[in-house]
Amino acid sequence: MSRIWLLMLHLGTILAIIMKGTGSVTNIALSSTKEAIQVCIGLAGSIALWSGIAKIAEESGLMSRLADFVRPLISPLFPSISPRSRAIGYMATSMAANLLGLGSAATPFGLRAMEELAAEAQRSPGKRISRESRLRISTRHREPTDAMCTFAIITASSLTLVPTTVLSLRAELGSIDPGSVIGATILATTCSTGAAILFDRLLSTGGRWR
Amino acid sequence: MRLVSSLPYLLVPLFLLGIPAYGALKGIDVYACFIEGASDGLKVVTRIAPAMIAMFLAVGLLRDSGALDILAHAVGPATAKLGVRPDHIMLALLRPLSGSGSLGFLASILKELGPDTFDGKLASVIQGASDTSLYVLALYFGSVNASSMRHSAIAAFMANMVGFAAAILACRIIFR
């Protein structure tokens, strides 16, 4: 991130001096940072609102009921772990939160799921986990299991049903129809999630291990 | 498609009525809960605000100095065939690296081109349909002390590329 930013900043500043004169840099800097804060103030309200509602859903147990609903859909993705595994519940909750665009709620559950997967792999070493992880099971830093990779790749590829942040940004910037992008977003994210599952299966060495 | 695009208008009132009502039925302190969540949300905003300023500054300098115009001139013919602008490619490259950074970049694209133009919609889809892959992978594997990510980084990167291509395709089908 630092390198990209530095490159953009320096390239922009030097070009602005050459093309628009030294004085332009001050104006651009002041107006662009002011714009940034204006956008943030507009966003703050809706982010706070949804975090508040999400917290109620979490505390009331609605989130975990949602997880039960999604459970049969996601357990086939993780053939190496038991469908009764506790990790499934955390993974389902994290994915459900991601689907609704509640990224800040998804991350804590996702991390719990990874812990649970790691604990289960250690309880049954050598059982349907990759050759690499068998060899290194005794060392402190272990190779991640197939289920851990699958879950991380799916999460990283993004799961979206309602891109809430993008929608509130669009509304904030004066869109007459902020929701118009939802259909295309769902289509694109479905493709990328499908590709993530496919690439995971193709590249995972543990998948072929018997 | 109309049903899908009206989804948020149905979901928002449904969430505002249903979730607090369910919470109240379950006997939790709905108000205190909301306040706690909202304060977490505001912490997220204060976390992304400095990144927004950094990004708006860098993007503002690049745009107003004419650097983006030069870049657009250079790669324009190649990307025009795909129906995308250099901004879109920069956004797709930035997205896996930094969520707040790409959100700031998206905001500046929407401000410049308008949120309801084809280019604005495409940029929104690129942002909405992908995630901060690098951050997610580092966080998830870091949390369990994993020694490597095995094939995860490559698989996630390739999935992102598929997602970018699918975003362009979906927008061309739906918005043109």
mmCIF file of C-alpha atoms in Angstrom:
data_model
loop_
_atom_site.group_PDB
_atom_site.id
_atom_site.type_symbol
_atom_site.label_atom_id
_atom_site.label_comp_id
_atom_site.label_asym_id
_atom_site.label_seq_id
_atom_site.Cartn_x
_atom_site.Cartn_y
_atom_site.Cartn_z
ATOM 1 C CA MET A 1 0.000 0.000 0.000
ATOM 2 C CA SER A 2 2.824 2.394 0.895
ATOM 3 C CA ARG A 3 4.554 1.945 -2.437
ATOM 4 C CA ILE A 4 1.398 2.463 -4.461
ATOM 5 C CA TRP A 5 0.458 5.556 -2.497
ATOM 6 C CA LEU A 6 3.956 7.012 -2.692
ATOM 7 C CA LEU A 7 4.036 6.460 -6.432
ATOM 8 C CA MET A 8 0.630 8.093 -6.931
ATOM 9 C CA LEU A 9 1.464 10.982 -4.601
ATOM 10 C CA HIS A 10 4.844 11.784 -6.115
ATOM 11 C CA LEU A 11 3.825 11.269 -9.703
ATOM 12 C CA GLY A 12 0.776 13.463 -9.163
ATOM 13 C CA THR A 13 2.684 16.208 -7.356
ATOM 14 C CA ILE A 14 5.540 16.348 -9.866
ATOM 15 C CA LEU A 15 3.162 16.340 -12.838
ATOM 16 C CA ALA A 16 0.991 19.009 -11.230
ATOM 17 C CA ILE A 17 4.057 21.240 -10.761
ATOM 18 C CA ILE A 18 5.122 20.721 -14.368
ATOM 19 C CA MET A 19 1.711 21.085 -15.983
ATOM 20 C CA LYS A 20 -0.256 23.431 -13.746
ATOM 21 C CA GLY A 21 2.428 25.278 -11.754
ATOM 22 C CA THR A 22 3.560 25.029 -8.124
ATOM 23 C CA GLY A 23 0.550 26.900 -6.761
ATOM 24 C CA SER A 24 -1.910 24.298 -8.040
ATOM 25 C CA VAL A 25 -0.566 21.651 -5.650
ATOM 26 C CA THR A 26 -1.815 23.544 -2.580
ATOM 27 C CA ASN A 27 -5.280 23.983 -4.083
ATOM 28 C CA ILE A 28 -5.601 20.340 -5.117
ATOM 29 C CA ALA A 29 -4.386 19.131 -1.715
ATOM 30 C CA LEU A 30 -6.842 21.308 0.211
ATOM 31 C CA SER A 31 -9.866 20.600 -1.950
ATOM 32 C CA SER A 32 -9.303 16.826 -2.215
ATOM 33 C CA THR A 33 -8.842 16.288 1.532
ATOM 34 C CA LYS A 34 -11.937 18.383 2.241
ATOM 35 C CA GLU A 35 -13.884 16.204 -0.191
ATOM 36 C CA ALA A 36 -12.647 13.064 1.599
ATOM 37 C CA ILE A 37 -13.970 14.259 4.968
ATOM 38 C CA GLN A 38 -17.310 15.260 3.468
ATOM 39 C CA VAL A 39 -17.749 11.757 2.055
ATOM 40 C CA CYS A 40 -16.790 10.194 5.402
ATOM 41 C CA ILE A 41 -19.322 12.258 7.325
ATOM 42 C CA GLY A 42 -22.007 11.162 4.896
ATOM 43 C CA LEU A 43 -20.990 7.510 5.300
ATOM 44 C CA ALA A 44 -20.702 7.575 9.088
ATOM 45 C CA GLY A 45 -24.458 7.599 9.682
ATOM 46 C CA SER A 46 -25.296 4.566 7.593
ATOM 47 C CA ILE A 47 -22.309 2.511 8.743
ATOM 48 C CA ALA A 48 -23.242 3.178 12.385
ATOM 49 C CA LEU A 49 -26.886 2.317 11.684
ATOM 50 C CA TRP A 50 -26.091 -1.069 10.119
ATOM 51 C CA SER A 51 -23.508 -1.967 12.731
ATOM 52 C CA GLY A 52 -26.150 -1.275 15.373
ATOM 53 C CA ILE A 53 -28.783 -3.415 13.663
ATOM 54 C CA ALA A 54 -26.239 -6.191 13.084
ATOM 55 C CA LYS A 55 -25.371 -6.170 16.771
ATOM 56 C CA ILE A 56 -29.038 -6.719 17.657
ATOM 57 C CA ALA A 57 -29.214 -9.608 15.153
ATOM 58 C CA GLU A 58 -26.114 -11.133 16.711
ATOM 59 C CA GLU A 59 -27.161 -10.780 20.368
ATOM 60 C CA SER A 60 -30.726 -11.971 19.781
ATOM 61 C CA GLY A 61 -29.527 -15.192 18.166
ATOM 62 C CA LEU A 62 -30.996 -14.299 14.778
ATOM 63 C CA MET A 63 -27.538 -14.577 13.239
ATOM 64 C CA SER A 64 -27.091 -18.154 14.464
ATOM 65 C CA ARG A 65 -30.569 -19.145 13.238
ATOM 66 C CA LEU A 66 -29.520 -17.853 9.849
ATOM 67 C CA ALA A 67 -26.425 -20.035 10.205
ATOM 68 C CA ASP A 68 -28.568 -23.148 10.744
ATOM 69 C CA PHE A 69 -30.456 -22.307 7.585
ATOM 70 C CA VAL A 70 -27.263 -22.029 5.490
ATOM 71 C CA ARG A 71 -25.566 -25.083 7.060
ATOM 72 C CA PRO A 72 -26.753 -27.764 4.556
ATOM 73 C CA LEU A 73 -25.633 -25.522 1.702
ATOM 74 C CA ILE A 74 -22.059 -25.053 2.838
ATOM 75 C CA SER A 75 -21.076 -28.357 4.416
ATOM 76 C CA PRO A 76 -20.583 -30.038 0.961
ATOM 77 C CA LEU A 77 -17.860 -27.433 0.304
ATOM 78 C CA PHE A 78 -15.792 -28.867 3.119
ATOM 79 C CA PRO A 79 -15.656 -32.640 2.562
ATOM 80 C CA SER A 80 -12.741 -33.032 4.962
ATOM 81 C CA ILE A 81 -14.630 -31.922 8.056
ATOM 82 C CA SER A 82 -17.650 -33.405 9.807
ATOM 83 C CA PRO A 83 -21.015 -31.760 9.040
ATOM 84 C CA ARG A 84 -21.577 -31.566 12.793
ATOM 85 C CA SER A 85 -18.326 -29.679 13.251
ATOM 86 C CA ARG A 86 -18.688 -26.518 15.306
ATOM 87 C CA ALA A 87 -16.596 -24.720 12.700
ATOM 88 C CA ILE A 88 -19.529 -24.998 10.269
ATOM 89 C CA GLY A 89 -21.672 -22.772 12.477
ATOM 90 C CA TYR A 90 -19.040 -20.054 12.622
ATOM 91 C CA MET A 91 -18.323 -20.313 8.912
ATOM 92 C CA ALA A 92 -22.036 -20.105 8.078
ATOM 93 C CA THR A 93 -22.514 -17.054 10.292
ATOM 94 C CA SER A 94 -19.476 -15.342 8.809
ATOM 95 C CA MET A 95 -20.630 -16.067 5.245
ATOM 96 C CA ALA A 96 -24.191 -14.928 6.036
ATOM 97 C CA ALA A 97 -22.874 -11.644 7.442
ATOM 98 C CA ASN A 98 -20.692 -11.205 4.365
ATOM 99 C CA LEU A 99 -23.662 -11.880 2.073
ATOM 100 C CA LEU A 100 -25.582 -9.061 3.721
ATOM 101 C CA GLY A 101 -22.620 -6.708 3.371
ATOM 102 C CA LEU A 102 -21.888 -6.641 7.101
ATOM 103 C CA GLY A 103 -18.156 -7.139 6.728
ATOM 104 C CA SER A 104 -17.287 -5.933 10.219
ATOM 105 C CA ALA A 105 -19.588 -8.593 11.704
ATOM 106 C CA ALA A 106 -18.232 -11.291 9.376
ATOM 107 C CA THR A 107 -14.585 -11.001 10.359
ATOM 108 C CA PRO A 108 -14.877 -11.966 14.065
ATOM 109 C CA PHE A 109 -16.899 -15.081 13.132
ATOM 110 C CA GLY A 110 -14.484 -15.946 10.338
ATOM 111 C CA LEU A 111 -11.553 -15.832 12.744
ATOM 112 C CA ARG A 112 -13.411 -18.075 15.215
ATOM 113 C CA ALA A 113 -14.044 -20.535 12.364
ATOM 114 C CA MET A 114 -10.329 -20.646 11.521
ATOM 115 C CA GLU A 115 -9.469 -21.339 15.187
ATOM 116 C CA GLU A 116 -12.050 -24.106 15.308
ATOM 117 C CA LEU A 117 -10.718 -25.676 12.091
ATOM 118 C CA ALA A 118 -7.176 -25.548 13.438
ATOM 119 C CA ALA A 119 -8.228 -27.196 16.720
ATOM 120 C CA GLU A 120 -10.087 -29.961 14.881
ATOM 121 C CA ALA A 121 -7.137 -30.654 12.585
ATOM 122 C CA GLN A 122 -4.918 -31.082 15.619
ATOM 123 C CA ARG A 123 -7.347 -33.454 17.345
ATOM 124 C CA SER A 124 -7.300 -35.834 14.398
ATOM 125 C CA PRO A 125 -3.853 -35.509 12.823
ATOM 126 C CA GLY A 126 -3.398 -37.387 9.577
ATOM 127 C CA LYS A 127 -7.084 -37.861 8.951
ATOM 128 C CA ARG A 128 -8.036 -36.425 5.578
ATOM 129 C CA ILE A 129 -5.621 -33.547 5.802
ATOM 130 C CA SER A 130 -2.852 -32.857 3.335
ATOM 131 C CA ARG A 131 0.507 -34.622 3.196
ATOM 132 C CA GLU A 132 2.310 -31.389 4.039
ATOM 133 C CA SER A 133 0.315 -30.818 7.180
ATOM 134 C CA ARG A 134 1.016 -34.382 8.323
ATOM 135 C CA LEU A 135 4.745 -33.856 7.966
ATOM 136 C CA ARG A 136 4.725 -30.607 9.896
ATOM 137 C CA ILE A 137 2.100 -31.402 12.454
ATOM 138 C CA SER A 138 4.630 -31.285 15.259
ATOM 139 C CA THR A 139 6.009 -27.834 14.513
ATOM 140 C CA ARG A 140 4.436 -24.715 15.910
ATOM 141 C CA HIS A 141 3.758 -23.114 12.541
ATOM 142 C CA ARG A 142 1.617 -25.612 10.683
ATOM 143 C CA GLU A 143 0.543 -25.866 7.089
ATOM 144 C CA PRO A 144 -3.125 -24.920 6.828
ATOM 145 C CA THR A 145 -5.569 -27.740 6.122
ATOM 146 C CA ASP A 146 -7.703 -27.971 2.988
ATOM 147 C CA ALA A 147 -10.794 -26.763 4.826
ATOM 148 C CA MET A 148 -8.920 -23.704 6.121
ATOM 149 C CA CYS A 149 -7.706 -22.849 2.611
ATOM 150 C CA THR A 150 -11.153 -23.355 1.084
ATOM 151 C CA PHE A 151 -12.789 -21.110 3.664
ATOM 152 C CA ALA A 152 -10.161 -18.364 3.384
ATOM 153 C CA ILE A 153 -10.240 -18.387 -0.432
ATOM 154 C CA ILE A 154 -14.050 -18.202 -0.550
ATOM 155 C CA THR A 155 -14.072 -15.349 1.946
ATOM 156 C CA ALA A 156 -11.289 -13.529 0.095
ATOM 157 C CA SER A 157 -13.133 -13.852 -3.216
ATOM 158 C CA SER A 158 -16.055 -11.956 -1.655
ATOM 159 C CA LEU A 159 -19.628 -13.027 -1.049
ATOM 160 C CA THR A 160 -22.202 -10.335 -1.688
ATOM 161 C CA LEU A 161 -25.963 -10.124 -1.796
ATOM 162 C CA VAL A 162 -26.367 -6.486 -0.824
ATOM 163 C CA PRO A 163 -23.220 -4.366 -1.300
ATOM 164 C CA THR A 164 -24.266 -1.998 1.505
ATOM 165 C CA THR A 165 -21.143 0.188 1.561
ATOM 166 C CA VAL A 166 -21.223 0.748 -2.195
ATOM 167 C CA LEU A 167 -24.969 1.485 -2.068
ATOM 168 C CA SER A 168 -24.624 4.085 0.676
ATOM 169 C CA LEU A 169 -21.696 5.683 -1.130
ATOM 170 C CA ARG A 170 -23.740 5.868 -4.332
ATOM 171 C CA ALA A 171 -26.687 7.395 -2.475
ATOM 172 C CA GLU A 172 -24.366 9.857 -0.747
ATOM 173 C CA LEU A 173 -22.936 10.979 -4.080
ATOM 174 C CA GLY A 174 -26.361 11.730 -5.522
ATOM 175 C CA SER A 175 -27.299 8.598 -7.464
ATOM 176 C CA ILE A 176 -30.982 8.626 -8.472
ATOM 177 C CA ASP A 177 -31.035 4.811 -8.297
ATOM 178 C CA PRO A 178 -28.302 3.465 -5.977
ATOM 179 C CA GLY A 179 -29.699 -0.072 -6.096
ATOM 180 C CA SER A 180 -29.409 -0.388 -9.888
ATOM 181 C CA VAL A 181 -26.016 -2.103 -9.568
ATOM 182 C CA ILE A 182 -27.191 -4.927 -7.295
ATOM 183 C CA GLY A 183 -28.121 -7.395 -10.050
ATOM 184 C CA ALA A 184 -24.805 -7.021 -11.869
ATOM 185 C CA THR A 185 -22.896 -7.191 -8.579
ATOM 186 C CA ILE A 186 -24.562 -10.478 -7.604
ATOM 187 C CA LEU A 187 -23.804 -11.915 -11.053
ATOM 188 C CA ALA A 188 -20.127 -10.902 -10.919
ATOM 189 C CA THR A 189 -19.573 -12.076 -7.353
ATOM 190 C CA THR A 190 -21.247 -15.413 -8.075
ATOM 191 C CA CYS A 191 -18.771 -15.932 -10.922
ATOM 192 C CA SER A 192 -15.789 -15.042 -8.742
ATOM 193 C CA THR A 193 -16.948 -17.255 -5.870
ATOM 194 C CA GLY A 194 -17.540 -20.135 -8.306
ATOM 195 C CA ALA A 195 -14.060 -19.576 -9.729
ATOM 196 C CA ALA A 196 -12.618 -19.494 -6.194
ATOM 197 C CA ILE A 197 -14.145 -22.882 -5.359
ATOM 198 C CA LEU A 198 -12.963 -24.312 -8.682
ATOM 199 C CA PHE A 199 -9.385 -22.993 -8.406
ATOM 200 C CA ASP A 200 -9.223 -24.198 -4.812
ATOM 201 C CA ARG A 201 -10.205 -27.719 -5.891
ATOM 202 C CA LEU A 202 -7.771 -27.696 -8.823
ATOM 203 C CA LEU A 203 -4.771 -26.354 -6.944
ATOM 204 C CA SER A 204 -5.251 -28.081 -3.620
ATOM 205 C CA THR A 205 -2.747 -30.920 -3.387
ATOM 206 C CA GLY A 206 -4.588 -32.359 -0.425
ATOM 207 C CA GLY A 207 -7.651 -32.880 -2.588
ATOM 208 C CA ARG A 208 -6.006 -35.820 -4.270
ATOM 209 C CA TRP A 209 -4.489 -37.245 -1.102
ATOM 210 C CA ARG A 210 -5.983 -40.497 0.060
ATOM 211 C CA MET B 1 -34.120 -7.903 -12.659
ATOM 212 C CA ARG B 2 -36.620 -5.400 -11.255
ATOM 213 C CA LEU B 3 -37.142 -7.671 -8.261
ATOM 214 C CA VAL B 4 -33.418 -7.854 -7.625
ATOM 215 C CA SER B 5 -32.884 -4.107 -7.909
ATOM 216 C CA SER B 6 -35.804 -3.372 -5.597
ATOM 217 C CA LEU B 7 -34.393 -5.771 -3.012
ATOM 218 C CA PRO B 8 -32.682 -3.104 -0.875
ATOM 219 C CA TYR B 9 -35.882 -1.062 -0.696
ATOM 220 C CA LEU B 10 -37.693 -4.098 0.669
ATOM 221 C CA LEU B 11 -34.829 -5.261 2.837
ATOM 222 C CA VAL B 12 -34.168 -1.978 4.609
ATOM 223 C CA PRO B 13 -37.666 -1.536 6.117
ATOM 224 C CA LEU B 14 -37.813 -5.277 6.756
ATOM 225 C CA PHE B 15 -34.535 -5.181 8.691
ATOM 226 C CA LEU B 16 -35.515 -2.078 10.632
ATOM 227 C CA LEU B 17 -38.835 -3.608 11.667
ATOM 228 C CA GLY B 18 -37.917 -7.261 11.963
ATOM 229 C CA ILE B 19 -34.510 -7.414 13.633
ATOM 230 C CA PRO B 20 -35.243 -5.080 16.593
ATOM 231 C CA ALA B 21 -38.673 -6.723 17.040
ATOM 232 C CA TYR B 22 -37.033 -10.158 17.169
ATOM 233 C CA GLY B 23 -34.450 -8.857 19.630
ATOM 234 C CA ALA B 24 -37.168 -7.407 21.875
ATOM 235 C CA LEU B 25 -39.082 -10.714 21.768
ATOM 236 C CA LYS B 26 -35.929 -12.527 22.858
ATOM 237 C CA GLY B 27 -35.730 -10.154 25.790
ATOM 238 C CA ILE B 28 -32.450 -8.430 24.997
ATOM 239 C CA ASP B 29 -31.801 -4.751 25.660
ATOM 240 C CA VAL B 30 -32.358 -3.639 22.075
ATOM 241 C CA TYR B 31 -31.416 -0.010 22.609
ATOM 242 C CA ALA B 32 -28.167 -0.724 24.447
ATOM 243 C CA CYS B 33 -27.302 -3.288 21.797
ATOM 244 C CA PHE B 34 -27.880 -0.836 18.979
ATOM 245 C CA ILE B 35 -25.772 1.816 20.707
ATOM 246 C CA GLU B 36 -22.929 -0.655 21.216
ATOM 247 C CA GLY B 37 -23.002 -1.745 17.576
ATOM 248 C CA ALA B 38 -23.282 1.819 16.297
ATOM 249 C CA SER B 39 -20.275 2.854 18.358
ATOM 250 C CA ASP B 40 -18.316 -0.040 16.813
ATOM 251 C CA GLY B 41 -19.454 1.247 13.433
ATOM 252 C CA LEU B 42 -18.199 4.742 14.165
ATOM 253 C CA LYS B 43 -14.839 3.279 15.143
ATOM 254 C CA VAL B 44 -14.735 1.696 11.681
ATOM 255 C CA VAL B 45 -15.411 5.116 10.164
ATOM 256 C CA THR B 46 -12.582 6.738 12.107
ATOM 257 C CA ARG B 47 -10.352 3.896 10.894
ATOM 258 C CA ILE B 48 -11.214 4.446 7.237
ATOM 259 C CA ALA B 49 -11.259 8.275 7.347
ATOM 260 C CA PRO B 50 -7.455 8.746 7.286
ATOM 261 C CA ALA B 51 -7.220 6.279 4.403
ATOM 262 C CA MET B 52 -9.920 8.204 2.560
ATOM 263 C CA ILE B 53 -7.944 11.438 2.996
ATOM 264 C CA ALA B 54 -4.719 9.782 1.816
ATOM 265 C CA MET B 55 -6.471 8.297 -1.196
ATOM 266 C CA PHE B 56 -8.412 11.421 -2.175
ATOM 267 C CA LEU B 57 -5.174 13.395 -1.955
ATOM 268 C CA ALA B 58 -3.198 10.994 -4.178
ATOM 269 C CA VAL B 59 -6.054 10.509 -6.638
ATOM 270 C CA GLY B 60 -6.852 14.242 -6.674
ATOM 271 C CA LEU B 61 -3.239 15.067 -7.522
ATOM 272 C CA LEU B 62 -3.074 12.413 -10.228
ATOM 273 C CA ARG B 63 -6.359 13.475 -11.778
ATOM 274 C CA ASP B 64 -6.001 17.255 -11.621
ATOM 275 C CA SER B 65 -2.378 17.207 -12.735
ATOM 276 C CA GLY B 66 -3.380 15.416 -15.907
ATOM 277 C CA ALA B 67 -1.446 12.232 -15.074
ATOM 278 C CA LEU B 68 -4.522 10.060 -15.464
ATOM 279 C CA ASP B 69 -5.232 11.687 -18.817
ATOM 280 C CA ILE B 70 -1.733 10.714 -19.967
ATOM 281 C CA LEU B 71 -2.258 7.165 -18.720
ATOM 282 C CA ALA B 72 -5.704 7.050 -20.293
ATOM 283 C CA HIS B 73 -4.157 8.155 -23.576
ATOM 284 C CA ALA B 74 -1.514 5.432 -23.348
ATOM 285 C CA VAL B 75 -3.705 2.452 -22.473
ATOM 286 C CA GLY B 76 -6.987 3.921 -23.690
ATOM 287 C CA PRO B 77 -7.117 2.165 -27.077
ATOM 288 C CA ALA B 78 -6.463 -1.229 -25.494
ATOM 289 C CA THR B 79 -8.961 -0.838 -22.652
ATOM 290 C CA ALA B 80 -11.570 0.876 -24.817
ATOM 291 C CA LYS B 81 -11.987 -2.415 -26.679
ATOM 292 C CA LEU B 82 -13.072 -3.972 -23.374
ATOM 293 C CA GLY B 83 -15.375 -1.040 -22.731
ATOM 294 C CA VAL B 84 -13.567 0.071 -19.612
ATOM 295 C CA ARG B 85 -11.561 3.127 -18.562
ATOM 296 C CA PRO B 86 -8.078 3.093 -17.006
ATOM 297 C CA ASP B 87 -9.807 4.089 -13.747
ATOM 298 C CA HIS B 88 -11.576 0.744 -13.711
ATOM 299 C CA ILE B 89 -8.335 -1.167 -14.113
ATOM 300 C CA MET B 90 -6.682 0.855 -11.358
ATOM 301 C CA LEU B 91 -9.688 0.185 -9.115
ATOM 302 C CA ALA B 92 -9.541 -3.549 -9.828
ATOM 303 C CA LEU B 93 -5.827 -3.561 -8.982
ATOM 304 C CA LEU B 94 -6.293 -1.518 -5.828
ATOM 305 C CA ARG B 95 -9.338 -3.434 -4.528
ATOM 306 C CA PRO B 96 -7.542 -6.562 -3.196
ATOM 307 C CA LEU B 97 -4.896 -4.432 -1.491
ATOM 308 C CA SER B 98 -6.960 -1.935 0.447
ATOM 309 C CA GLY B 99 -10.681 -1.770 1.163
ATOM 310 C CA SER B 100 -10.710 1.803 2.391
ATOM 311 C CA GLY B 101 -8.266 2.869 -0.308
ATOM 312 C CA SER B 102 -10.382 1.428 -3.106
ATOM 313 C CA LEU B 103 -13.553 2.822 -1.516
ATOM 314 C CA GLY B 104 -11.958 6.264 -1.584
ATOM 315 C CA PHE B 105 -10.932 5.715 -5.180
ATOM 316 C CA LEU B 106 -14.472 4.571 -6.063
ATOM 317 C CA ALA B 107 -15.880 7.698 -4.396
ATOM 318 C CA SER B 108 -13.631 9.899 -6.510
ATOM 319 C CA ILE B 109 -14.610 7.992 -9.689
ATOM 320 C CA LEU B 110 -18.318 8.378 -8.891
ATOM 321 C CA LYS B 111 -17.856 12.073 -8.119
ATOM 322 C CA GLU B 112 -16.043 12.626 -11.409
ATOM 323 C CA LEU B 113 -18.127 10.479 -13.756
ATOM 324 C CA GLY B 114 -21.467 10.404 -11.948
ATOM 325 C CA PRO B 115 -22.891 7.390 -10.105
ATOM 326 C CA ASP B 116 -25.577 6.718 -12.725
ATOM 327 C CA THR B 117 -23.373 6.606 -15.823
ATOM 328 C CA PHE B 118 -22.262 3.270 -17.289
ATOM 329 C CA ASP B 119 -18.703 3.870 -16.079
ATOM 330 C CA GLY B 120 -19.920 4.779 -12.588
ATOM 331 C CA LYS B 121 -22.067 1.663 -12.396
ATOM 332 C CA LEU B 122 -19.236 -0.560 -13.640
ATOM 333 C CA ALA B 123 -16.904 0.889 -10.996
ATOM 334 C CA SER B 124 -19.567 0.254 -8.314
ATOM 335 C CA VAL B 125 -19.920 -3.357 -9.438
ATOM 336 C CA ILE B 126 -16.144 -3.906 -9.450
ATOM 337 C CA GLN B 127 -15.968 -2.601 -5.881
ATOM 338 C CA GLY B 128 -19.100 -4.382 -4.656
ATOM 339 C CA ALA B 129 -18.373 -7.770 -6.192
ATOM 340 C CA SER B 130 -14.891 -8.164 -4.736
ATOM 341 C CA ASP B 131 -13.196 -8.050 -1.387
ATOM 342 C CA THR B 132 -9.888 -7.059 0.186
ATOM 343 C CA SER B 133 -8.421 -10.484 -0.597
ATOM 344 C CA LEU B 134 -4.913 -9.782 0.591
ATOM 345 C CA TYR B 135 -6.117 -8.444 3.947
ATOM 346 C CA VAL B 136 -8.522 -11.365 4.458
ATOM 347 C CA LEU B 137 -5.858 -13.987 3.662
ATOM 348 C CA ALA B 138 -3.236 -12.343 5.866
ATOM 349 C CA LEU B 139 -5.686 -11.942 8.739
ATOM 350 C CA TYR B 140 -7.205 -15.423 8.551
ATOM 351 C CA PHE B 141 -3.982 -17.374 8.153
ATOM 352 C CA GLY B 142 -2.144 -15.084 10.554
ATOM 353 C CA SER B 143 -4.729 -15.746 13.252
ATOM 354 C CA VAL B 144 -3.986 -19.497 13.301
ATOM 355 C CA ASN B 145 -0.229 -19.139 13.005
ATOM 356 C CA ALA B 146 -0.126 -20.853 9.608
ATOM 357 C CA SER B 147 3.322 -21.343 8.116
ATOM 358 C CA SER B 148 2.117 -20.637 4.569
ATOM 359 C CA MET B 149 -1.029 -19.966 2.603
ATOM 360 C CA ARG B 150 -0.423 -22.935 0.260
ATOM 361 C CA HIS B 151 -2.392 -22.309 -2.932
ATOM 362 C CA SER B 152 -4.711 -19.707 -1.385
ATOM 363 C CA ALA B 153 -3.068 -16.520 -2.679
ATOM 364 C CA ILE B 154 -2.942 -17.744 -6.291
ATOM 365 C CA ALA B 155 -6.483 -19.123 -6.198
ATOM 366 C CA ALA B 156 -7.851 -15.896 -4.679
ATOM 367 C CA PHE B 157 -5.992 -13.748 -7.218
ATOM 368 C CA MET B 158 -7.304 -15.795 -10.144
ATOM 369 C CA ALA B 159 -10.824 -15.679 -8.698
ATOM 370 C CA ASN B 160 -10.513 -11.876 -8.525
ATOM 371 C CA MET B 161 -9.530 -11.725 -12.192
ATOM 372 C CA VAL B 162 -12.568 -13.854 -13.084
ATOM 373 C CA GLY B 163 -14.710 -11.520 -10.962
ATOM 374 C CA PHE B 164 -13.350 -8.441 -12.790
ATOM 375 C CA ALA B 165 -14.093 -9.984 -16.192
ATOM 376 C CA ALA B 166 -17.544 -11.036 -14.997
ATOM 377 C CA ALA B 167 -18.238 -7.485 -13.724
ATOM 378 C CA ILE B 168 -17.472 -6.034 -17.161
ATOM 379 C CA LEU B 169 -19.599 -8.670 -18.874
ATOM 380 C CA ALA B 170 -22.541 -8.326 -16.472
ATOM 381 C CA CYS B 171 -22.541 -4.528 -16.823
ATOM 382 C CA ARG B 172 -22.435 -4.699 -20.606
ATOM 383 C CA ILE B 173 -25.356 -7.127 -20.646
ATOM 384 C CA ILE B 174 -27.497 -5.295 -18.088
ATOM 385 C CA PHE B 175 -26.725 -1.614 -18.649
ATOM 386 C CA ARG B 176 -26.334 -1.469 -22.437
#
